[in-house]
Coordinates of C-alpha atoms and ligand atoms in Angstrom, one line a residue:
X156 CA 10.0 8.5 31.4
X157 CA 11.5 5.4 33.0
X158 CA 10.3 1.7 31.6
X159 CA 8.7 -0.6 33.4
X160 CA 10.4 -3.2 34.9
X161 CA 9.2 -6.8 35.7
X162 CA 10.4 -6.6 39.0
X163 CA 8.2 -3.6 39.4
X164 CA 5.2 -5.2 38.3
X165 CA 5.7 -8.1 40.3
X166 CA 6.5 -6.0 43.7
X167 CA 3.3 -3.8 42.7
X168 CA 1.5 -6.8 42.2
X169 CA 2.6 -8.5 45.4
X170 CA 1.6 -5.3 47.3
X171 CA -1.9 -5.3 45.8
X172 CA -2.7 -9.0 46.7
X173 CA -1.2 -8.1 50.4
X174 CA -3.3 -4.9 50.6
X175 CA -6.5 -7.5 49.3
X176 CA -6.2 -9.3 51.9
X177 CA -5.9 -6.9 54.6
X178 CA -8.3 -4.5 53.4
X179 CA -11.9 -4.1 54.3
X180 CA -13.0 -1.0 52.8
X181 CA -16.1 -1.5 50.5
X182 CA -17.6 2.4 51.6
X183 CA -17.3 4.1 48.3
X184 CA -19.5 5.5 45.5
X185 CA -19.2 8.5 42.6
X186 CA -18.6 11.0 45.7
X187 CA -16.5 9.6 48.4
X188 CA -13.9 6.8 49.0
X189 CA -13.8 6.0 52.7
X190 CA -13.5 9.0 54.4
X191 CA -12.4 11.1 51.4
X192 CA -14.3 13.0 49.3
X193 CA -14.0 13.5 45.7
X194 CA -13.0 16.9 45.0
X195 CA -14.3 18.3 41.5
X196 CA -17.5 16.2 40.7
X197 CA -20.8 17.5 40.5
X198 CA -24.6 16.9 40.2
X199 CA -25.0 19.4 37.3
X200 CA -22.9 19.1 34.0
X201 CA -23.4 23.5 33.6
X202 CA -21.4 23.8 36.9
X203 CA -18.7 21.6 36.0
X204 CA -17.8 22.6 33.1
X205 CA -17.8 26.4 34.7
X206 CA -15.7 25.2 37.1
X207 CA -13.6 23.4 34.7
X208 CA -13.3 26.3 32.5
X209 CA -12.2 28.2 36.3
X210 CA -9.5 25.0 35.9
X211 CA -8.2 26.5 32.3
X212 CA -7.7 29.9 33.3
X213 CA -5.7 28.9 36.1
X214 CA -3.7 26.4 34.1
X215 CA -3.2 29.1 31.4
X216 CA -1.4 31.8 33.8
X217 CA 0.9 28.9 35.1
X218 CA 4.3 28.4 33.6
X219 CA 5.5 25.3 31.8
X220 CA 7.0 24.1 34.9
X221 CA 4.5 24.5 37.1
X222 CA 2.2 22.7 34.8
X223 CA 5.0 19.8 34.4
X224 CA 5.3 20.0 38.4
X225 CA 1.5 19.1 39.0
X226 CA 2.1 16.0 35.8
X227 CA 5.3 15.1 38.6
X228 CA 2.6 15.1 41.2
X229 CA -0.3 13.4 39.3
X230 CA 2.5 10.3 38.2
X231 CA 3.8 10.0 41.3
X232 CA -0.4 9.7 42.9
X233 CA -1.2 6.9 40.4
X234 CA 1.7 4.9 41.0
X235 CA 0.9 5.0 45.1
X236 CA -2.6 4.4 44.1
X237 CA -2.6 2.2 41.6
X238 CA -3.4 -0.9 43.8
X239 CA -6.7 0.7 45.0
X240 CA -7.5 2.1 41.8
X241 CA -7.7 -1.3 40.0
X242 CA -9.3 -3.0 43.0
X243 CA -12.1 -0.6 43.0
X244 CA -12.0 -1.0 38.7
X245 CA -12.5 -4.7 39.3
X246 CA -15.3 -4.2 42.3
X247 CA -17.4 -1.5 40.7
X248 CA -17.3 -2.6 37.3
X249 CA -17.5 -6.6 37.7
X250 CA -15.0 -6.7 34.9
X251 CA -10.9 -7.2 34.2
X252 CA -7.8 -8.1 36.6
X253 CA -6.4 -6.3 39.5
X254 CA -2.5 -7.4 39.0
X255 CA -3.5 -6.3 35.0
X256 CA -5.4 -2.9 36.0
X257 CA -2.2 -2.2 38.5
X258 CA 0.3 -2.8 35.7
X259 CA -1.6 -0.5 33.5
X260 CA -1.8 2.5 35.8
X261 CA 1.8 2.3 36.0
X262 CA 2.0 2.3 32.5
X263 CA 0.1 5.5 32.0
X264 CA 2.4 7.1 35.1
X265 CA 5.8 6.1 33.1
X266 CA 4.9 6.4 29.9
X267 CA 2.2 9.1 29.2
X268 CA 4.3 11.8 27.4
X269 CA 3.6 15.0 29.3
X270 CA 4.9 19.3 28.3
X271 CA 7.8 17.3 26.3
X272 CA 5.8 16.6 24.0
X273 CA 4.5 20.2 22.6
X274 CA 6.6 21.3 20.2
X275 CA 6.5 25.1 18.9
X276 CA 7.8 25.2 14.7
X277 CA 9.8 28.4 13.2
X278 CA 10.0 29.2 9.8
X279 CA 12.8 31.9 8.7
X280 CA 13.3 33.3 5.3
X281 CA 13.7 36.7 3.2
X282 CA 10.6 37.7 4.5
X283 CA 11.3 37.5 7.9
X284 CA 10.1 35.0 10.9
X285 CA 7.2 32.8 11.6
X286 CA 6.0 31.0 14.8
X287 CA 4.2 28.2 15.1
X288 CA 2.8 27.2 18.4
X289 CA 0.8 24.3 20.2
X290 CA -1.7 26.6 22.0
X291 CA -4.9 24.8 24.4
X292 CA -8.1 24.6 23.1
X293 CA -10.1 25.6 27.0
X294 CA -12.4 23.2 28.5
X295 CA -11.8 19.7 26.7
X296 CA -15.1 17.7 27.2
X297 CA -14.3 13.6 27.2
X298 CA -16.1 10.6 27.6
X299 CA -14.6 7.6 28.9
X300 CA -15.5 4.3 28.9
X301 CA -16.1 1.5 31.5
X302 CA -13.1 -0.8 30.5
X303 CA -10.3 1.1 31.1
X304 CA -11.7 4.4 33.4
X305 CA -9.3 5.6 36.0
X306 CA -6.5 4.8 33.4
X307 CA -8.1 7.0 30.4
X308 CA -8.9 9.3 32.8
X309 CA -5.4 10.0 34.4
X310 CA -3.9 9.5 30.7
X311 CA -6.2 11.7 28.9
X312 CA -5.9 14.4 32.2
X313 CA -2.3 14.2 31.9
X314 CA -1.7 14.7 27.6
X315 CA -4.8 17.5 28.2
X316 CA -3.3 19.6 30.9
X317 CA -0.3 19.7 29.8
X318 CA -1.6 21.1 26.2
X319 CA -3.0 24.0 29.0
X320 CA -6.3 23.2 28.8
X321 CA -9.2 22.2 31.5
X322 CA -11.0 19.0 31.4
X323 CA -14.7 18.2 32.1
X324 CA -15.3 14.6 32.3
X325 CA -19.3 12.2 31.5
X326 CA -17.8 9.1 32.8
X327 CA -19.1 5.6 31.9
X328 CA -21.9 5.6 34.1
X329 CA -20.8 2.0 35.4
X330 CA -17.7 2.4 36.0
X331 CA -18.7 6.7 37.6
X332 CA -16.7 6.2 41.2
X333 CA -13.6 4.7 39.8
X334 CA -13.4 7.6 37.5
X335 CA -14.2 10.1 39.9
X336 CA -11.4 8.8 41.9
X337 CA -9.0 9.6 39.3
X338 CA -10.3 12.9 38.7
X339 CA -10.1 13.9 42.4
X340 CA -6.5 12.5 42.1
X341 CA -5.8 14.3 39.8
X342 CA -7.3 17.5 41.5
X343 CA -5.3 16.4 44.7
X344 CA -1.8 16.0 42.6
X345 CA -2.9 19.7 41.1
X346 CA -3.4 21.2 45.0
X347 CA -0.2 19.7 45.9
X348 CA 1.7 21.2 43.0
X349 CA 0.7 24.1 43.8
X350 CA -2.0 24.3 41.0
X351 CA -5.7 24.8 41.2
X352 CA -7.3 23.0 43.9
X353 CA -10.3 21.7 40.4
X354 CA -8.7 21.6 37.9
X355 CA -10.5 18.6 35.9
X356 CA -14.4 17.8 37.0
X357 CA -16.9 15.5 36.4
X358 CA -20.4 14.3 37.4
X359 CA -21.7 12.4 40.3
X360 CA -24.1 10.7 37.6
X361 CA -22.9 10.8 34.4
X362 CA -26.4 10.1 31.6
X363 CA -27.1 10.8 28.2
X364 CA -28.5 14.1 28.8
X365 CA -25.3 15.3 30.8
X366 CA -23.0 14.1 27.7
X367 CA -25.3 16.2 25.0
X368 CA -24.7 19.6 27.4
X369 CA -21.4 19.2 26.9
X370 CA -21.8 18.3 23.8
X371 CA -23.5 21.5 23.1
X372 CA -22.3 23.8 25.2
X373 CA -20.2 26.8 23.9
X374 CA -17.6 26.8 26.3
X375 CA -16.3 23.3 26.0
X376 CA -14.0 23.6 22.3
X377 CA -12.9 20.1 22.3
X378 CA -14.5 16.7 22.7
X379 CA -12.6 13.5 23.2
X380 CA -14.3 10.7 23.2
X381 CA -13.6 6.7 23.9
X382 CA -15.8 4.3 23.2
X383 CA -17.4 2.0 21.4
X384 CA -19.2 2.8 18.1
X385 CA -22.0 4.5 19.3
X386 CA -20.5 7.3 21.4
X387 CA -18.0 8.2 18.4
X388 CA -20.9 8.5 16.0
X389 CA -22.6 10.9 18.4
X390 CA -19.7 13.3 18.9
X391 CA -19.0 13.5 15.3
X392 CA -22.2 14.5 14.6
X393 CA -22.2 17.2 17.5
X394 CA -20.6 19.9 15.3
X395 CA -17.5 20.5 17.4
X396 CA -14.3 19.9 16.5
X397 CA -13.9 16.0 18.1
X398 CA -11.3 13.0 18.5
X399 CA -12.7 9.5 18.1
X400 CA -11.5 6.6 19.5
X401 CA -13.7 4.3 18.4
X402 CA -14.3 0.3 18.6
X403 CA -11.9 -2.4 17.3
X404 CA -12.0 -6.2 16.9
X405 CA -8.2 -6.8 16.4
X406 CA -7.6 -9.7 14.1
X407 CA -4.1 -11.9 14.4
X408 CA -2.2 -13.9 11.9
X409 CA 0.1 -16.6 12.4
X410 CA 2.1 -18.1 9.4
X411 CA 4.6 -20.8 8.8
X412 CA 7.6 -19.0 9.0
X413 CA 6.5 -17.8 12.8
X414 CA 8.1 -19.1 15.8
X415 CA 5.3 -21.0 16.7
X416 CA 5.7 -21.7 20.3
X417 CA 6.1 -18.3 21.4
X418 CA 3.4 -16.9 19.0
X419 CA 1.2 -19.2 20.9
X420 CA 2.6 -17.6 24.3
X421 CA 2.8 -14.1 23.0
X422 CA -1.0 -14.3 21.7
X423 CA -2.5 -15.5 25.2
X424 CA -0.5 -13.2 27.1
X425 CA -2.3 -10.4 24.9
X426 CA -5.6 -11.6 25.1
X427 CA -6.2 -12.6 28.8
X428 CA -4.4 -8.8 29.3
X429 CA -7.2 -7.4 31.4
X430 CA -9.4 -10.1 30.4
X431 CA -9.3 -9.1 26.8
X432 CA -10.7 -5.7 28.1
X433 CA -7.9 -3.3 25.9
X434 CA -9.9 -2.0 22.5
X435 CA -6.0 -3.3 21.2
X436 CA -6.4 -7.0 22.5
X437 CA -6.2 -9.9 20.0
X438 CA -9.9 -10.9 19.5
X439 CA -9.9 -13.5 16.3
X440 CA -6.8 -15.7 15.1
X441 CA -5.9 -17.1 11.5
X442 CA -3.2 -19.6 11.4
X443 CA -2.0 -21.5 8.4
X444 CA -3.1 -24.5 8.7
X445 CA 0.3 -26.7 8.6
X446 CA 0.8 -25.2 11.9
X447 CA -2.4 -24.3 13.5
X448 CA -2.0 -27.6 16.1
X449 CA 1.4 -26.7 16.8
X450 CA -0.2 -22.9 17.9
X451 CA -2.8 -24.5 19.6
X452 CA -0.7 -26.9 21.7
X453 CA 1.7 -23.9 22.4
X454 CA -1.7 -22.0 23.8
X455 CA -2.5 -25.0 26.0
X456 CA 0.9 -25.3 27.3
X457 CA 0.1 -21.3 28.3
X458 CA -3.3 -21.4 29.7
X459 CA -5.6 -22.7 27.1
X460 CA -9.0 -24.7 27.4
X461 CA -9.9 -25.9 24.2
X462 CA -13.5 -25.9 23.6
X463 CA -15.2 -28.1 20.7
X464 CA -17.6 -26.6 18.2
X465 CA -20.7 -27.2 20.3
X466 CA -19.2 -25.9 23.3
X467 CA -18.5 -22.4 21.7
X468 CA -21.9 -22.5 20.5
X469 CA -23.5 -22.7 23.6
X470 CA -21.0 -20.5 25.0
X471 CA -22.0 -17.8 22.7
X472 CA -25.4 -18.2 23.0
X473 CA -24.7 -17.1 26.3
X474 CA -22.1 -14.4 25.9
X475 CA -24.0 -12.4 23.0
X476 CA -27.6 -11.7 23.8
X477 CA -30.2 -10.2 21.3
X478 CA -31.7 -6.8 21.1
X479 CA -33.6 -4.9 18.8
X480 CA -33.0 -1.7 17.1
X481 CA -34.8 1.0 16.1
X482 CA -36.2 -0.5 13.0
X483 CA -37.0 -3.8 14.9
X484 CA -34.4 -5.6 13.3
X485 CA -32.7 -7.7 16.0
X486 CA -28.9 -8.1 16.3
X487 CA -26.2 -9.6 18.3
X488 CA -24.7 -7.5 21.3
X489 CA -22.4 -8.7 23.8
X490 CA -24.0 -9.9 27.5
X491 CA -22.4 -6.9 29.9
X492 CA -22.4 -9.7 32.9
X493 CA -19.9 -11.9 30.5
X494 CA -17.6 -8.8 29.9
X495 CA -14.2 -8.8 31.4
X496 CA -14.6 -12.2 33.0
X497 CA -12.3 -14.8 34.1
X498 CA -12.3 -17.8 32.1
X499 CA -12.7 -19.9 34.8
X500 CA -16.2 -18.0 35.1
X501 CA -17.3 -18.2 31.3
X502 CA -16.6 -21.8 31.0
X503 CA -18.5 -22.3 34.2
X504 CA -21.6 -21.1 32.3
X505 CA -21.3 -24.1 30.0
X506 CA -21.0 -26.4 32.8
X507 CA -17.0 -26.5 32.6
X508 CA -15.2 -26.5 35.9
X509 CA -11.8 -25.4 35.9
X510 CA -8.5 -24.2 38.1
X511 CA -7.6 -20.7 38.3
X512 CA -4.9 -21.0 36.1
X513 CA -6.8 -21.4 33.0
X514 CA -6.9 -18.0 31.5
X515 CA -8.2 -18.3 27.7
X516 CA -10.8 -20.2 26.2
X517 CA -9.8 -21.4 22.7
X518 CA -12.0 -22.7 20.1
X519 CA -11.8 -23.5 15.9
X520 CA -14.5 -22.1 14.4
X521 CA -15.3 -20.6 10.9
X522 CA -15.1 -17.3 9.6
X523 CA -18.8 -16.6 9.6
X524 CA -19.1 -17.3 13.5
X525 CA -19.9 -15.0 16.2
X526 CA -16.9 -15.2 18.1
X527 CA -14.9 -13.6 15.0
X528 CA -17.2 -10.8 13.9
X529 CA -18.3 -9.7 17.3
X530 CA -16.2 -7.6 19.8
X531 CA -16.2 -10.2 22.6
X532 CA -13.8 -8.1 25.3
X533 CA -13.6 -11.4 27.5
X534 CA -11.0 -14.0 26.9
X535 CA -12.3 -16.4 24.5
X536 CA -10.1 -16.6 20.9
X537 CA -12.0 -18.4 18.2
X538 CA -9.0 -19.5 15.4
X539 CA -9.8 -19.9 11.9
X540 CA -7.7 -22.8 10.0
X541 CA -6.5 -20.7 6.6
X542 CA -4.9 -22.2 3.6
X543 CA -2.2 -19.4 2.7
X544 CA -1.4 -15.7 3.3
X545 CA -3.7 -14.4 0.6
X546 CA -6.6 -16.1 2.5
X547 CA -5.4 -14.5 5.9
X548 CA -5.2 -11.6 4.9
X549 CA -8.6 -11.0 2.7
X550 CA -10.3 -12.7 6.0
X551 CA -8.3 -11.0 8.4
X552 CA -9.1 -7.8 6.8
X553 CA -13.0 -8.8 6.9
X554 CA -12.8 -9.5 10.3
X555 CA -11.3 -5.9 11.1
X556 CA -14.7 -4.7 9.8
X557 CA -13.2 -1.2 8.4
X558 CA -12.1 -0.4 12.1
X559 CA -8.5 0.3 11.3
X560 CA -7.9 0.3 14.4
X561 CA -5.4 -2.2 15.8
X562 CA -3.8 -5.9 13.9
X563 CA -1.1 -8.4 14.9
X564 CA 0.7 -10.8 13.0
X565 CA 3.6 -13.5 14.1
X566 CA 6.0 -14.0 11.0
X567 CA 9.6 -13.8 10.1
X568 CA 8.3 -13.3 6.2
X569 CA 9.1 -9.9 5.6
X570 CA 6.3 -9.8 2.6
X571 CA 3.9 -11.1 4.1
X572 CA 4.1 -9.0 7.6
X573 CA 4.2 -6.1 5.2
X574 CA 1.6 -7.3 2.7
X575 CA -0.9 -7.6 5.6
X576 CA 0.2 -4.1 7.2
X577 CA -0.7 -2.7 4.0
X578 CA -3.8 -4.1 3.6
X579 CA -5.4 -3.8 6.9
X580 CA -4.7 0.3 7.2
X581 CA -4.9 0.1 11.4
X582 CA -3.4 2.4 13.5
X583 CA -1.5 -0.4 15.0
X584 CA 0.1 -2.8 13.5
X585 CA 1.9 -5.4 16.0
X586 CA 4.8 -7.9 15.2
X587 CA 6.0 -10.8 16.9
X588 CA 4.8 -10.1 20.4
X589 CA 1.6 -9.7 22.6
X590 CA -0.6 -6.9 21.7
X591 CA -0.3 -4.7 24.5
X592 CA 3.5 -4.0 23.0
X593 CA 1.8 -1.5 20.6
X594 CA 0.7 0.8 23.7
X595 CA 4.4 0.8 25.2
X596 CA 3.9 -2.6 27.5
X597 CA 7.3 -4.0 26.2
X598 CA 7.9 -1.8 23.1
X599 CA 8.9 1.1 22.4
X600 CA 7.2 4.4 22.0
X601 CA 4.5 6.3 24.5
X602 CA 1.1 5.1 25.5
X603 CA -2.4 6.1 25.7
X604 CA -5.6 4.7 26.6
X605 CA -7.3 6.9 23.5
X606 CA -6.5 5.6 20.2
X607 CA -8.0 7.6 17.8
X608 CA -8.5 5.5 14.6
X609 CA -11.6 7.7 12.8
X610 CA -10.4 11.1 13.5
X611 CA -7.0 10.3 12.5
X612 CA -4.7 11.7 15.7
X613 CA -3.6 7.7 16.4
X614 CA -1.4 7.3 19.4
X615 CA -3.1 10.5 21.5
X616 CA -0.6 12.9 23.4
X617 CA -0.9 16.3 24.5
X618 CA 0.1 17.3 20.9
X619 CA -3.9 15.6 19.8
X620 CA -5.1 18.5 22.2
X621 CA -3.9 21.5 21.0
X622 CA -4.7 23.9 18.0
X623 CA -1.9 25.8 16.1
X624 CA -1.5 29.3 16.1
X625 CA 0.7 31.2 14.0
X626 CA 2.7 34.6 14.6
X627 CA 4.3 36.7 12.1
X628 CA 6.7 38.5 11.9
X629 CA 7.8 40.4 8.3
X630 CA 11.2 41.2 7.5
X631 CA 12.8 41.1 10.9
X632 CA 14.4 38.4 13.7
X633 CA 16.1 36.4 11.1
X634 CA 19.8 36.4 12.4
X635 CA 21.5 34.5 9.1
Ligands
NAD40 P1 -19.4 2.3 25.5 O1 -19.4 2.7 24.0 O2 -20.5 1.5 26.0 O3 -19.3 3.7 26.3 C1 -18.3 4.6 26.2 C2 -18.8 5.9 26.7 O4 -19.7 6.5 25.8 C3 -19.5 5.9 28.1 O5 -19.1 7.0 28.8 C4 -21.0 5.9 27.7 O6 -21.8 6.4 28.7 C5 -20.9 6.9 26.5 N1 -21.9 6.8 25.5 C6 -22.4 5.8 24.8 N2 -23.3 6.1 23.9 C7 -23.3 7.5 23.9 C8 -24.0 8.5 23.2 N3 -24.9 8.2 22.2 N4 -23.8 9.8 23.5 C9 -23.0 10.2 24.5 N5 -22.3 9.3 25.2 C10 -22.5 8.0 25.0 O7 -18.0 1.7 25.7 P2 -17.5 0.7 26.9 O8 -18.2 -0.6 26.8 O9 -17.3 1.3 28.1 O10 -16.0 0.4 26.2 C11 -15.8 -0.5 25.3 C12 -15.8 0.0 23.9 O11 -15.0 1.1 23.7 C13 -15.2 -1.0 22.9 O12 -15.9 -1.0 21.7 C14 -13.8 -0.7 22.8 O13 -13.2 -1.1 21.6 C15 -13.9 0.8 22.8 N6 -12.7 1.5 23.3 C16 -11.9 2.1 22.4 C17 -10.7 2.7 22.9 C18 -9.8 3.4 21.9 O14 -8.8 4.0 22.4 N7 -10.1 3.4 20.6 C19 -10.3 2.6 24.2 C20 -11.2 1.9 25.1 C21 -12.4 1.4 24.6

């Protein structure tokens, strides 16, 4: 699997902005894209998942290599398509960045493990030989969310078939046609591999009653599901064997021993990723407080607008809206139409005119406000002033809210980086760069657009989506 390089993004992003320009095409929805309609999505969750399961069996008489051949096929189709795929992200869903949503489609091609990464285990001894295999669980049932959909789709599609297994997708209802273009890609890349023409389905309207059927039903053995709180909870109640990937709010420290002026780069380059859409994206920041105007110069200098206190408090009055829950109690949640936006657009809400290149809003606040505890996934980066590394970490560690899902911290003080790793349990833990280097955007290791934190599986892979099975045999086929 071959890195990416800069000169690859920047030639992928050229040819996006060219094919913006010249293209016109705005006839699409959960069925069709221009003249092309999606194959493998349907009206009724009961027939795709029996088609899906149609998917499995196929997948399961195919060799290795023809499974590997139709992962070839399904790269090679995301990387063509990438530029459309995050334009119609961006259009249908309101929310992120079409240079950001190519480069992460290309991520998924290059560095999605694919058959590699099953591995069977033997175990010899006196009493013979033992195998250990990586076999598919059938029909995999996942729900994907609205922030990153054609990429979880192609990346979980990708780890799931080649575990051997068949897919049945209940898209984020908002973001339902660029999903369904990924699955019929992938359907497309398993035709032209010579592999089923359906191999992974999903639904032309994707509801709540559509995601308990396959919740419930007995053919799907697997559910995978990416989300935000709400969603996990529901599928690890459903009494199926399930992977969580749930909500984070990924906290950042910055210390004196840092290198300050690239901390400051390194942070805003993670949070504007995508317009702060990635569950991994730095969302609160504590810096010592002997440094914190050096870091907040440095995030100027890199596309900064500083707000003052009153600002940010009419900006999230704006960006967190009120609801009710069950019990009547009312609560924050975040406004859906603030989501994802530029920053140019957020501060416009507040009255704030700006240029284009003005990607993050910054803002001091304390560690009680809203912009801390609350998920935000838009580029705003409220920074807390803290007097030393024990307070960091005890209010870094708040501010994860028992996630353990992703942290960052810029040091060059071994103890303390390791002090706050320790503490915060997450499944990733970044150093000295911009967050999206813990999925394998400039560092090393695979990525995935399912990080599953509650269930324990971490950096999904094909590997998450098999079972084991084990075959004996006593007393025999040891060669030693
Ligand atoms: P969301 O939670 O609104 O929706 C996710 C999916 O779950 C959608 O398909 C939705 O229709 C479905 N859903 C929601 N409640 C459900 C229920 N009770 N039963 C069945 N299905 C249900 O998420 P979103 O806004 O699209 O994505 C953002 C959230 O997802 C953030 O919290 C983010 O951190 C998290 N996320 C996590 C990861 C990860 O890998 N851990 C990746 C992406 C997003």
């Amino acid at each position: 699997m071959a890195n990416i390089s800069e000169a690859e993004i920047r030639e992928v992003v050229s040819q996006v902005l060219n094919k913006m320009q010249t293209s016109t095409s705005t006839d699409w929805d959960s069925t069709h894209y221009g003249s092309r309609k999606f194959v493998g999505v349907y009206s009724d969750m009961n027939e795709a998942i029996a088609a899906a399961s149609d998917g499995y069996r196929a997948v399961r008489s195919m060799t290795v290599e023809q499974r590997e051949a139709i992962i070839t096929e399904i790269r090679r189709l995301t990387k063509a398509e990438a530029p459309v795929m995050a334009r119609l992200g961006v259009a249908e869903t309101g929310m992120g960045r079409v240079d950001h949503k190519t480069a992460k489609h290309i991520l998924v091609a290059d560095k999605t493990p694919g058959t590699e990464d099953i591995v069977s285990n033997a175990k010899t001894g006196d009493n013979g030989l033992t195998l250990i295999e990586m076999a598919p669980f059938g029909v995999v049932g996942s729900i994907t969310p609205s922030t990153n959909p054609s990429e979880t789709v192609i990346c979980n599609s990708i780890g799931m078939i080649a575990a051997g297994n068949g897919v049945v997708f209940n898209p984020h209802p908002n973001a339902i046609s660029t999903s369904n273009y990924a699955v019929d890609l992938v359907n497309r890349a398993s035709k032209a591999a010579g592999g089923p023409e359906i191999l992974v389905c999903s639904m032309v309207k994707p509801t709540m009653e559509s995601a308990s059927v396959m919740q419930s039903h007995p053919l799907v053995r697997l559910l995978v599901c990416t989300g935000g709180p709400g969603v996990v909870r529901a599928v690890l109640s459903s009494g199926k064997k399930a992977i969580g990937a749930g909500a984070g709010n990924p906290p950042v420290i910055v210390d004196d021993t840092a290198d300050i002026a690239k901390a400051g780069k390194d942070i805003i380059d993670g949070c504007t990723f995508d317009n702060n859409l990635p569950c991994i994206a730095e969302k609160e920041v504590f810096a010592f407080k002997n440094i914190a105007d050096e870091l907040i110069n440095s995030m100027i200098k890199n596309g900064a607008y500083l707000i003052d206190s009153a600002q940010a408090d009419r900006l999230a009055s704006i960006v967190l809206v009120d609801v009710k829950d069950k019990s009547g109690k009312t609560r924050k949640i975040v406004n859906r139409e603030c989501v994802g936006r530029d920053a140019s657009v957020l501060l416009s809400k507040i009255g704030i005119n700006v240029c284009k290149d003005i990607r993050c809003i910054i803002c001091e606040t304390s560690f009680d406000h809203l912009f801390v505890q609350e998920e935000l996934m838009m580029p705003i980066l409220p920074i807390v002033r803290v007097d030393n590394i024990d307070q960091a970490i005890d209010l870094a560690v708040k501010a994860e809210h028992g996630n353990r899902h992703t942290a960052h911290m810029h040091s060059k003080n071994i103890d303390n980086l390791s002090r706050f790793a320790r503490a915060v349990e997450t499944t990733i833990f970044v150093k000295n760069a911009p967050s999206y280097a813990g999925i394998g955007f400039g560092g090393e290791g695979h990525t995935t657009f399912t990080i599953a934190g509650p269930t324990g599986e971490g950096i999904t892979s094909a590997r998450s989506f098999t079972r084991q099975r084990r075959c004996v045999m006593a007393d025999s086929f040891r060669i030693i």
